XYZ file of N, CA and C in Angstrom:
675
model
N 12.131 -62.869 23.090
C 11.879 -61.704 22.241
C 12.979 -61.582 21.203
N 12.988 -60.998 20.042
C 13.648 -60.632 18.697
C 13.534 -59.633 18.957
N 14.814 -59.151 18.889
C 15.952 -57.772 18.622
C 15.566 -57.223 17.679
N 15.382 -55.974 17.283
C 15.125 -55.570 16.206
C 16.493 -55.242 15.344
N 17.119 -55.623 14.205
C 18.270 -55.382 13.922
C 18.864 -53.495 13.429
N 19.846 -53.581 14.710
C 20.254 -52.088 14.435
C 20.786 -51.623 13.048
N 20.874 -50.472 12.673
C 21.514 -50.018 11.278
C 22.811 -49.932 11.905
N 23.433 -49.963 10.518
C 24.960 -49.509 10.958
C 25.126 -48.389 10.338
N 26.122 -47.884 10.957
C 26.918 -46.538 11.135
C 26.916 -45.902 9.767
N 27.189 -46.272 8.496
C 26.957 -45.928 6.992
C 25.373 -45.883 6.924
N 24.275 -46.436 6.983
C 22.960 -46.565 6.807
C 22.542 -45.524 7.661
N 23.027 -45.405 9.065
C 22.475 -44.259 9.815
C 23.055 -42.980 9.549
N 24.057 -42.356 9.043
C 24.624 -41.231 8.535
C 24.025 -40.775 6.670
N 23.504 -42.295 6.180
C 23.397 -41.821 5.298
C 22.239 -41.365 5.682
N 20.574 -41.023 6.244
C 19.775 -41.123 5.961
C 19.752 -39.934 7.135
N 20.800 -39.462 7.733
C 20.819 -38.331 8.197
C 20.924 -37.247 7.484
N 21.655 -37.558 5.999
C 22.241 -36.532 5.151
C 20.757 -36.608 4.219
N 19.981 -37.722 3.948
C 19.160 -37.485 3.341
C 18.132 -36.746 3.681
N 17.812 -36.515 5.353
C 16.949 -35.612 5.848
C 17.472 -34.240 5.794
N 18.393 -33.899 5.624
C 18.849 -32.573 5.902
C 19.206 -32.132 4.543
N 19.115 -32.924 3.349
C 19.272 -32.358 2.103
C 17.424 -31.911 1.822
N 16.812 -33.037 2.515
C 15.113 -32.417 2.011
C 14.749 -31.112 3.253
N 15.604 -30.936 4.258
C 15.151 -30.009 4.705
C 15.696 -28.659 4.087
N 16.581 -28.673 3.479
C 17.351 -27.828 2.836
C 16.920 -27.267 1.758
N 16.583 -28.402 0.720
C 15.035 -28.067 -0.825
C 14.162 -27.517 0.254
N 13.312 -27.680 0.987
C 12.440 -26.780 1.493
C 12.542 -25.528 2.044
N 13.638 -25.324 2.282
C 14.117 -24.048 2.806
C 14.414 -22.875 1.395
N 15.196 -23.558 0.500
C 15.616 -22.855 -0.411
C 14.350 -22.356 -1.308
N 13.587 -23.837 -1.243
C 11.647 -23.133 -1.868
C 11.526 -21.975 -0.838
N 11.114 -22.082 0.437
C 10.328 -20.715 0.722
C 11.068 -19.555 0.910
N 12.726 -19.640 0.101
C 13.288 -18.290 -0.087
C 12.820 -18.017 -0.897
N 12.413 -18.617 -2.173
C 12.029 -18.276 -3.607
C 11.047 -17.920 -3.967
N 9.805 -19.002 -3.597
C 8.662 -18.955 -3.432
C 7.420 -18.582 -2.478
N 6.146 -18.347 -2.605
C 5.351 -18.271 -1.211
C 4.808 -19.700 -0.998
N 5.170 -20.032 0.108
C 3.922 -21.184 0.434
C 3.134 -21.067 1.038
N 2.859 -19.536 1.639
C 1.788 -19.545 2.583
C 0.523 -19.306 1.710
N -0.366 -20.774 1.763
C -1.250 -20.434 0.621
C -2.641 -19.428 0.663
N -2.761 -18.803 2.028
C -3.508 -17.934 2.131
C -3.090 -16.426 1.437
N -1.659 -16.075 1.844
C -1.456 -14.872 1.033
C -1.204 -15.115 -0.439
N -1.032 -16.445 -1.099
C -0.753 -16.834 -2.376
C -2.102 -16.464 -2.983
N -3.344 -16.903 -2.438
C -4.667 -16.844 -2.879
C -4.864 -15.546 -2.714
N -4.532 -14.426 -1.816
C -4.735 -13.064 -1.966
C -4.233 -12.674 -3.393
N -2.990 -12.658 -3.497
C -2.022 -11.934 -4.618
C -3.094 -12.504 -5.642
N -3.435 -13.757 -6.020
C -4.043 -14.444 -7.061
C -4.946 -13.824 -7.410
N -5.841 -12.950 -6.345
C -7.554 -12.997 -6.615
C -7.167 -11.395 -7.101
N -6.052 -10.520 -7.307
C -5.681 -9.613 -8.043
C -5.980 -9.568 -9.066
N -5.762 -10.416 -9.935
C -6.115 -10.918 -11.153
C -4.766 -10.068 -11.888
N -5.238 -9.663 -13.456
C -4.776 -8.916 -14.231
C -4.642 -7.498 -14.464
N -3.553 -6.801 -14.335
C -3.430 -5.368 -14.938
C -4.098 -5.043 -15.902
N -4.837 -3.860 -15.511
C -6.051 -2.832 -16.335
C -4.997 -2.172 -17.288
N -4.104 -2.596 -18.367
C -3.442 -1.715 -19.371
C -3.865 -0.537 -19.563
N -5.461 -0.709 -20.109
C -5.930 0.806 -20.565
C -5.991 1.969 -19.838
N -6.068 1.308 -18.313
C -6.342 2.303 -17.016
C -4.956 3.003 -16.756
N -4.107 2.246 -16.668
C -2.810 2.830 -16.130
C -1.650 1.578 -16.835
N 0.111 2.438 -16.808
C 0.887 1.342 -17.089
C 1.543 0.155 -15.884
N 1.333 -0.872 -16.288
C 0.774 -2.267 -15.641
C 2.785 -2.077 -14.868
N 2.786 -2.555 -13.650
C 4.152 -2.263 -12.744
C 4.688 -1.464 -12.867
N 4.373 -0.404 -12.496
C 4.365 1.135 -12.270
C 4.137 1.957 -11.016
N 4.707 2.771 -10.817
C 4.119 3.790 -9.693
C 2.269 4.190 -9.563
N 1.747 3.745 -10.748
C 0.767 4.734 -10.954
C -0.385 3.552 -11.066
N 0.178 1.715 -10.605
C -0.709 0.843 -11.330
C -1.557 0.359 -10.288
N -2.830 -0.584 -10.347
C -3.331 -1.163 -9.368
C -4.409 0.114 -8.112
N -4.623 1.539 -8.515
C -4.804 2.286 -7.648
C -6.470 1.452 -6.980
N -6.205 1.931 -5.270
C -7.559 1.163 -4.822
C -7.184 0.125 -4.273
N -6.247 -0.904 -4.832
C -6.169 -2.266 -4.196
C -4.904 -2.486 -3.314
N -5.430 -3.548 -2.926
C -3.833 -3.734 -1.362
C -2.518 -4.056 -1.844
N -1.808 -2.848 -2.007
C -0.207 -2.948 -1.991
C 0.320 -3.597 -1.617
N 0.178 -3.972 -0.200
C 0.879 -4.753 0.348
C 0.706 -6.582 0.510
N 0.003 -6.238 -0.550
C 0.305 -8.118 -0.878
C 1.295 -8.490 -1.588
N 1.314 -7.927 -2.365
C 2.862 -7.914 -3.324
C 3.960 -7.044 -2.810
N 3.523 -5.740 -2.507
C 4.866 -5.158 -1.936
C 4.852 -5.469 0.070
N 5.271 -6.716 0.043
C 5.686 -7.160 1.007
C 6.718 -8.415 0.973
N 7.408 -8.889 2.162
C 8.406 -9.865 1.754
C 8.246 -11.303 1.594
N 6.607 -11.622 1.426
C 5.904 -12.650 1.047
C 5.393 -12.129 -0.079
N 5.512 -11.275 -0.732
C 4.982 -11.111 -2.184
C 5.763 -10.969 -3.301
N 5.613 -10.936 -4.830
C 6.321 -10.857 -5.629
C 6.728 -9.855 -6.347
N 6.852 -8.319 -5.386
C 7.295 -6.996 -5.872
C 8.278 -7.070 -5.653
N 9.212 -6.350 -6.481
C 10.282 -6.083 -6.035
C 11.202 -5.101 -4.759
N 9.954 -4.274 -4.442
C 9.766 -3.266 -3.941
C 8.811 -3.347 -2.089
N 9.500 -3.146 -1.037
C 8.648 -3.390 0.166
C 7.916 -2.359 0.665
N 6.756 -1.953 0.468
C 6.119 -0.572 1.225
C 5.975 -0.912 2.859
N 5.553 -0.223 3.972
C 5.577 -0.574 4.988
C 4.077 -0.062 5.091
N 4.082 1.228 4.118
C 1.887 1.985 4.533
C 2.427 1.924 2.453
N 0.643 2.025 2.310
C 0.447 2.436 1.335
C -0.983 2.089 0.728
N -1.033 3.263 -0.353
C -3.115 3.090 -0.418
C -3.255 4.155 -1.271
N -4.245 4.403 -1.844
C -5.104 5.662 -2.865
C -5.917 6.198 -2.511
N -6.206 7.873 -2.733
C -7.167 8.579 -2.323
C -8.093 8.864 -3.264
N -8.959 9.018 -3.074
C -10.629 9.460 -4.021
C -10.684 10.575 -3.342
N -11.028 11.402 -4.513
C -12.478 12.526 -4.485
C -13.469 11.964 -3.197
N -14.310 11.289 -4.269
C -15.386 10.480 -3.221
C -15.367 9.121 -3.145
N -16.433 8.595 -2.541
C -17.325 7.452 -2.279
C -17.158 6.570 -3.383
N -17.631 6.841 -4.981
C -17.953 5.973 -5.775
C -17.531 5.699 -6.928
N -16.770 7.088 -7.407
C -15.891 7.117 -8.553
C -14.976 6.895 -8.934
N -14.326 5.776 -9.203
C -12.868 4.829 -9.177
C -11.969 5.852 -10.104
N -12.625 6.554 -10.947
C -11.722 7.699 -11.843
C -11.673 9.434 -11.656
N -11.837 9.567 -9.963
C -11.970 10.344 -9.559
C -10.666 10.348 -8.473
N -9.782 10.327 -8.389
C -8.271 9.861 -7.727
C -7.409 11.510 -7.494
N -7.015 11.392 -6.392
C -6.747 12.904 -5.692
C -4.802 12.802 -6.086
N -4.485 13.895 -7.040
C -3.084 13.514 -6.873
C -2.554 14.684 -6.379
N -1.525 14.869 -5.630
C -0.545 15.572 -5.069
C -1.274 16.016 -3.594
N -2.188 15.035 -3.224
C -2.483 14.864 -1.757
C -1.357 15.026 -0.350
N -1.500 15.461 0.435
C -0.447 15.619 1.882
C -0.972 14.538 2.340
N -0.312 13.347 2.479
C -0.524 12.449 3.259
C 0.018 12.072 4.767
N -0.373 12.350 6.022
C 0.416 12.637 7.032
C 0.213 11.535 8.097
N 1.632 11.165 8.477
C 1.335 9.895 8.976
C 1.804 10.066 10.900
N 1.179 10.158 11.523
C 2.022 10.451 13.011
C 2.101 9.035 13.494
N 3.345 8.097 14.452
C 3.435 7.235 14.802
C 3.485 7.475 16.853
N 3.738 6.477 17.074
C 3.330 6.378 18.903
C 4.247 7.236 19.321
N 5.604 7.298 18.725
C 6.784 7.779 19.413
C 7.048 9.190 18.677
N 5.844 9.861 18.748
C 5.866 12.046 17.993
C 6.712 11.647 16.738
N 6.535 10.666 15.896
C 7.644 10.837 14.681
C 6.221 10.866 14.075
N 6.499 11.775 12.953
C 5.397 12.030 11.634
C 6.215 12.321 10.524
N 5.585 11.757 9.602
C 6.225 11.937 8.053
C 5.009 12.140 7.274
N 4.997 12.872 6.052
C 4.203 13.033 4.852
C 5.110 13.031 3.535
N 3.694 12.319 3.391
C 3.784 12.180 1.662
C 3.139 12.393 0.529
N 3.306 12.492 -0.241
C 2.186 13.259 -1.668
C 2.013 12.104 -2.509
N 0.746 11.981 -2.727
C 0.433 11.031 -3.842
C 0.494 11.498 -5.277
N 0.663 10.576 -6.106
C 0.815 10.449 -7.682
C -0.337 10.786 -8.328
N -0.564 11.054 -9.844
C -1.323 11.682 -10.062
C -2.598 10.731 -10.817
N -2.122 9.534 -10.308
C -3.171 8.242 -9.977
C -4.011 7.965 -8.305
N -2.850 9.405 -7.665
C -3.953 9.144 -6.333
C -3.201 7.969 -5.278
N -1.990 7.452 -5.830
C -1.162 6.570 -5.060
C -0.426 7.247 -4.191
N -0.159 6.240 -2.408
C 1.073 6.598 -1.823
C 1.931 5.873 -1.373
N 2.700 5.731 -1.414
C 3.580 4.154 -0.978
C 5.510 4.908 -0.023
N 5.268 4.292 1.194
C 6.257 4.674 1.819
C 7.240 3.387 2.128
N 8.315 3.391 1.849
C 9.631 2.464 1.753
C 9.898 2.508 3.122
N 10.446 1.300 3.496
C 11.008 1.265 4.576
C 12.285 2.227 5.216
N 12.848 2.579 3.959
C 13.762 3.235 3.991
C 13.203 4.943 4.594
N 11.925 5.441 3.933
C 11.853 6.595 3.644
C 10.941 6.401 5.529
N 11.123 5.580 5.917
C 10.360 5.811 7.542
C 10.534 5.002 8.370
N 11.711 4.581 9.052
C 13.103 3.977 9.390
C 12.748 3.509 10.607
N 11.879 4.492 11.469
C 10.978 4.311 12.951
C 9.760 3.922 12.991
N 9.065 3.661 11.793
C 7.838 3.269 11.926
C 7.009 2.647 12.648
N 6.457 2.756 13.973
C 5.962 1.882 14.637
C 4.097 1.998 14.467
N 3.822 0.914 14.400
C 2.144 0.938 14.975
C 1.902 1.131 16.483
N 0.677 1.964 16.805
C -0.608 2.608 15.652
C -0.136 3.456 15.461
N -0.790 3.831 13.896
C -0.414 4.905 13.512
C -1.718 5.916 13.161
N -1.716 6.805 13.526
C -2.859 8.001 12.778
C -2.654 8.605 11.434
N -3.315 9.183 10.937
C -3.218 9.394 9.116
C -4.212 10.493 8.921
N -3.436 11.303 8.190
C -4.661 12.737 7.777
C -4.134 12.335 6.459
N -5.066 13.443 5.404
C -5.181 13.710 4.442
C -5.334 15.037 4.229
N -4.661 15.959 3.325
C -5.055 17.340 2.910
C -5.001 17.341 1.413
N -5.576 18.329 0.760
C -5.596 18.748 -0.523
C -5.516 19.961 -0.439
N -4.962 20.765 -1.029
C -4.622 22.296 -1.265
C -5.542 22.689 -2.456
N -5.546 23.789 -2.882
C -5.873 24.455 -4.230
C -4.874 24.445 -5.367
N -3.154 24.893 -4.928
C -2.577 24.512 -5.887
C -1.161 24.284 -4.847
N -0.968 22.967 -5.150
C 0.403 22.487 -3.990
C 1.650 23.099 -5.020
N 2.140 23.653 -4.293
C 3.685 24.018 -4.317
C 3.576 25.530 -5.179
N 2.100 26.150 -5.621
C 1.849 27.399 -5.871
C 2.646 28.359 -5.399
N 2.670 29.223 -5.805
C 3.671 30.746 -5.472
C 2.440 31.891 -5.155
N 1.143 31.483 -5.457
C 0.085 32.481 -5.041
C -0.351 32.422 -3.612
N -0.749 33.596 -2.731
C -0.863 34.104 -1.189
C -1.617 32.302 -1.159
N -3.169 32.348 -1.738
C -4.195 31.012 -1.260
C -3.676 30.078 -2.096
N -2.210 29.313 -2.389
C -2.128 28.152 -3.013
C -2.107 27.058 -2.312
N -1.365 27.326 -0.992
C -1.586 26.188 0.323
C -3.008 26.049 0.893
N -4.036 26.927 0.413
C -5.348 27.130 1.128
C -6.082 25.788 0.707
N -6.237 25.182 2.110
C -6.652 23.375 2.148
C -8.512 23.753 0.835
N -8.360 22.756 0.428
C -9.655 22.514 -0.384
C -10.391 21.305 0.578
N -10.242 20.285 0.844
C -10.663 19.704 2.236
C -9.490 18.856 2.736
N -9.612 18.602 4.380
C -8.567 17.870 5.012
C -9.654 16.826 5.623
N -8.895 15.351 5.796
C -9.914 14.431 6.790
C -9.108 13.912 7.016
N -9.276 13.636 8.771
C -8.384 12.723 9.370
C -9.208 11.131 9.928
N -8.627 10.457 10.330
C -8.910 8.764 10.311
C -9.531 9.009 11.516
N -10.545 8.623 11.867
C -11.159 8.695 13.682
C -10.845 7.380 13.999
N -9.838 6.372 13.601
C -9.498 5.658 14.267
C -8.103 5.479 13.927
N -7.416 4.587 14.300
C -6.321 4.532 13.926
C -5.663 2.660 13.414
N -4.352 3.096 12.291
C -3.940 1.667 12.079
C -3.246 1.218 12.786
N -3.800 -0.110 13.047
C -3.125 -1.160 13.887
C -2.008 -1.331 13.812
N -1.805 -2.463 12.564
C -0.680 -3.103 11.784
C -0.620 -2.968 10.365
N -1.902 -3.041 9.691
C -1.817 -3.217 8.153
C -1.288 -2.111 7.504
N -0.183 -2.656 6.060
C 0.175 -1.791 5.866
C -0.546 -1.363 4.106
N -1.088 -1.960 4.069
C -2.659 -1.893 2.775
C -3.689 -1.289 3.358
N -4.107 0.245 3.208
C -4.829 0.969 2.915
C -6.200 0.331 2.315
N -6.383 -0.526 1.377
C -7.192 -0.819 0.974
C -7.416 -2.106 1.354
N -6.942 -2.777 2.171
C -7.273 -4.048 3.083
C -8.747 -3.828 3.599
N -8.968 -2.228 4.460
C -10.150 -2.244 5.043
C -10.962 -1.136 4.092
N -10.149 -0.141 3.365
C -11.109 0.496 2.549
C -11.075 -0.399 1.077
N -12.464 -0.520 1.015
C -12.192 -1.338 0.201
C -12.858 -1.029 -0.864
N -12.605 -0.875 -2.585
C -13.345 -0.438 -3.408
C -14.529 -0.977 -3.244
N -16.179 -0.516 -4.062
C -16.999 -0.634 -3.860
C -17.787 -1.517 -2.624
N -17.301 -1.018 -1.549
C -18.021 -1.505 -0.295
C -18.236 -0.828 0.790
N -19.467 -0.487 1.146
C -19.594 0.256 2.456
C -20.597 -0.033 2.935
N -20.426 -1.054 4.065
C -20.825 -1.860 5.575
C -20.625 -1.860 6.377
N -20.547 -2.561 7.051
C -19.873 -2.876 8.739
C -18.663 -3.435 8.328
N -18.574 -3.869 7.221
C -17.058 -5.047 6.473
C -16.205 -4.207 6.340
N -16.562 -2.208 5.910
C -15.563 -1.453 5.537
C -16.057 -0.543 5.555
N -15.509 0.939 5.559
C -15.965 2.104 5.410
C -15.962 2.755 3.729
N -15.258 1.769 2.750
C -15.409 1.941 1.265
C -13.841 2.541 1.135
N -13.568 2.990 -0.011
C -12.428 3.905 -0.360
C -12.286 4.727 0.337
N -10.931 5.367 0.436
C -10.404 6.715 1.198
C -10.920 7.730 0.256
N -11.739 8.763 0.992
C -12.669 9.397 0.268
C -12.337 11.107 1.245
N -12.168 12.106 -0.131
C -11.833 13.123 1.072
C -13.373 13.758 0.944
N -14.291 13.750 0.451
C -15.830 13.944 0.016
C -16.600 12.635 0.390
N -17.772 12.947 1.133
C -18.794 11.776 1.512
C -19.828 11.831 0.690
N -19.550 12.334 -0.496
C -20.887 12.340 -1.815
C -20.359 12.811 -2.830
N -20.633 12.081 -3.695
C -19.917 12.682 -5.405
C -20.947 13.668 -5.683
N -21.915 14.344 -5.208
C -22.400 15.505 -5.427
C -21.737 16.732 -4.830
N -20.791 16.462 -3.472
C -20.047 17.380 -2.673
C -18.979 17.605 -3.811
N -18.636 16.631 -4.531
C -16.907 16.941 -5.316
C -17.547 17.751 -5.950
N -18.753 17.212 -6.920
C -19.215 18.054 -7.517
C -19.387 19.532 -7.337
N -19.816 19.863 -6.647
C -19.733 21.366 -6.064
C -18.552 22.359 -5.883
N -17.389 21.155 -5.016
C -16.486 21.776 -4.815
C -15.583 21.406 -5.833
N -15.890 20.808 -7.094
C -15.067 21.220 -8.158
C -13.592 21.184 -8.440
N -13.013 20.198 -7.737
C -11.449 20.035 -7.668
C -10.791 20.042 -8.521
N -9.608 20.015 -9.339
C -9.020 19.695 -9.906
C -8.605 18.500 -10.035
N -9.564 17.349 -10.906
C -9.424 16.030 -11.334
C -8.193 15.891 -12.592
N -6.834 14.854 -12.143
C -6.351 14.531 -13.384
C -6.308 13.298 -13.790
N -6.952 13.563 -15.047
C -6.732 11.953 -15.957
C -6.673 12.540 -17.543
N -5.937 11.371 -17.982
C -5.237 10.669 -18.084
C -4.330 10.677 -16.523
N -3.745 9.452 -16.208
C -2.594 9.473 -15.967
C -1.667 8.265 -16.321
N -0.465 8.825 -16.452
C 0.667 9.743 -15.806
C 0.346 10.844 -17.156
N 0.766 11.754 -17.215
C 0.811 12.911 -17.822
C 2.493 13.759 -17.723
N 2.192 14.905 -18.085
C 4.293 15.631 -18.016
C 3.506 16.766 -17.428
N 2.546 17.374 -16.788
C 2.286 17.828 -15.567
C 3.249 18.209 -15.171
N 3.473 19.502 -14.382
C 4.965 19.190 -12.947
C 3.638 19.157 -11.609
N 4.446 18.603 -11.210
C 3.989 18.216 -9.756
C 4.752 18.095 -8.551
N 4.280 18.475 -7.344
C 5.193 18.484 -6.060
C 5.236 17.075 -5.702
N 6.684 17.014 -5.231
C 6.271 16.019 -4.781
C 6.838 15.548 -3.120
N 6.717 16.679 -2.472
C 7.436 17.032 -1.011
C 6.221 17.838 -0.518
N 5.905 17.917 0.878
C 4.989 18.237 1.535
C 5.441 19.457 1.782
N 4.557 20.496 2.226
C 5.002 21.863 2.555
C 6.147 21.477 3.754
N 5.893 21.015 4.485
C 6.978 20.914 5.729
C 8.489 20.311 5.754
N 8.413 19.551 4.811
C 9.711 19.101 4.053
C 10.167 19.891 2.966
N 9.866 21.316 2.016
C 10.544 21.891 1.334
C 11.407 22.918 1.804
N 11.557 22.938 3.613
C 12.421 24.431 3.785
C 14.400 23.546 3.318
C-alpha cells in the first residue's frame, strides 16, 4: 500500500487560518446583513412607501402592515418594537385609522402597560418601554370621546374590544390581522366596529390628514397621575 503523503506543519496551519478567516467573512456578513432568506423575502414583498399617504420612515408610516419585519433584529429599522400594529374604525376602510386609542397590554406575570396610538392609528412598544414582557399576552382596545378632555364624559369609552384570544409570540399585529382579508387565514384588520355602517352611525372622530399640529395625549389615563 502507498502512504498518502502528510502536509507539513506550514501547509497545515496555513489552511487552518484560511478556514477561520472564511468563517469570520461569514460571521461579519450576518452582523450586517440578513441571510435568512425567508424574512429577507418578507421585508421585500413590502414593497415601496405610499409618500402621498403618510411621511415614508416615520412614526406615522406603513399603517396596517407588520412592523416587525423591519423593526426587529433581523430587519433593517433602526428601531426594535417587541408588540406593534394599527387600529381601524372598521373592517374595510384603510383611511379610517383610530388615533389616540388606549391600547392595553396584560402579560402572564399581572404586568400591564398601555399605550396610545398616533394619529395614523399606529402603536409600537420598545423594548425599553416594557422591560418584562413575556408571552401570552392579552390586548384591549378603548376609544374615549375626547382623551385627555377636562369635560365630566371625556373619558366616556365610545367602544372598547378586547382579543378573545390571546398572542402567542408575534410581535406584528398585522402578521394575523391582515389588511383586506377575512377567512379562516385571518380575522382582517384590528377593527373596533364590525361594519363601516356601525362607524357610520357612531360617528367618531376620524383624523386625516395625518400627522397634523393637533395636540394629542399621548399617556393613558392610568399613567397621567
Amino acid at each position: 500500500m502507498h502512504r498518502l503523503p502528510t502536509l507539513s506543519l506550514r501547509s497545515r496551519i496555513g489552511k487552518l487560518l484560511m478556514t477561520l478567516a472564511g468563517v469570520g467573512a461569514v460571521a461579519g456578513m450576518g452582523s450586517s446583513c440578513n441571510l435568512d432568506p425567508v424574512h429577507r423575502a418578507g421585508v421585500n414583498s413590502l414593497g415601496d412607501e405610499a409618500e402621498d399617504l403618510y411621511p415614508p420612515e416615520s412614526e406615522w408610516h406603513r399603517p396596517g402592515e407588520p412592523c416587525g419585519l423591519c423593526h426587529s433584529s433581523a430587519g433593517p429599522a433602526d428601531n426594535t418594537f417587541v408588540l406593534a400594529g394599527t387600529i381601524f374604525w372598521g373592517p374595510d376602510r384603510y383611511d379610517r385609522r383610530v388615533d389616540q386609542a388606549y391600547v392595553r397590554i396584560a402579560g402572564p406575570e399581572n404586568t400591564t402597560k398601555c399605550f396610545v396610538t398616533n394619529c395614523n392609528g399606529n402603536f409600537f412598544v420598545r423594548p425599553v418601554e416594557y422591560q418584562n414582557l413575556k408571552f401570552p399576552l392579552l390586548v384591549s382596545v378603548e376609544r374615549v370621546k375626547n382623551p385627555g378632555g377636562r369635560e365630566p364624559d371625556a373619558e366616556q369609552p365610545i367602544r372598547i374590544r378586547r382579543m378573545t384570544s390571546h398572542i402567542g409570540r408575534e410581535a406584528s399585529c398585522a402578521t394575523c390581522h391582515i389588511l383586506n382579508l377575512r377567512d379562516f387565514g385571518s380575522p382582517g384588520q384590528i377593527r373596533l366596529f364590525d361594519t363601516e355602517s356601525e362607524v357610520d352611525q357612531a360617528n367618531p372622530p376620524i383624523t386625516i390628514p395625518c400627522p397634523d399640529e393637533a395636540p394629542r395625549v399621548t399617556r393613558c389615563p392610568e399613567d397621567r397621575q
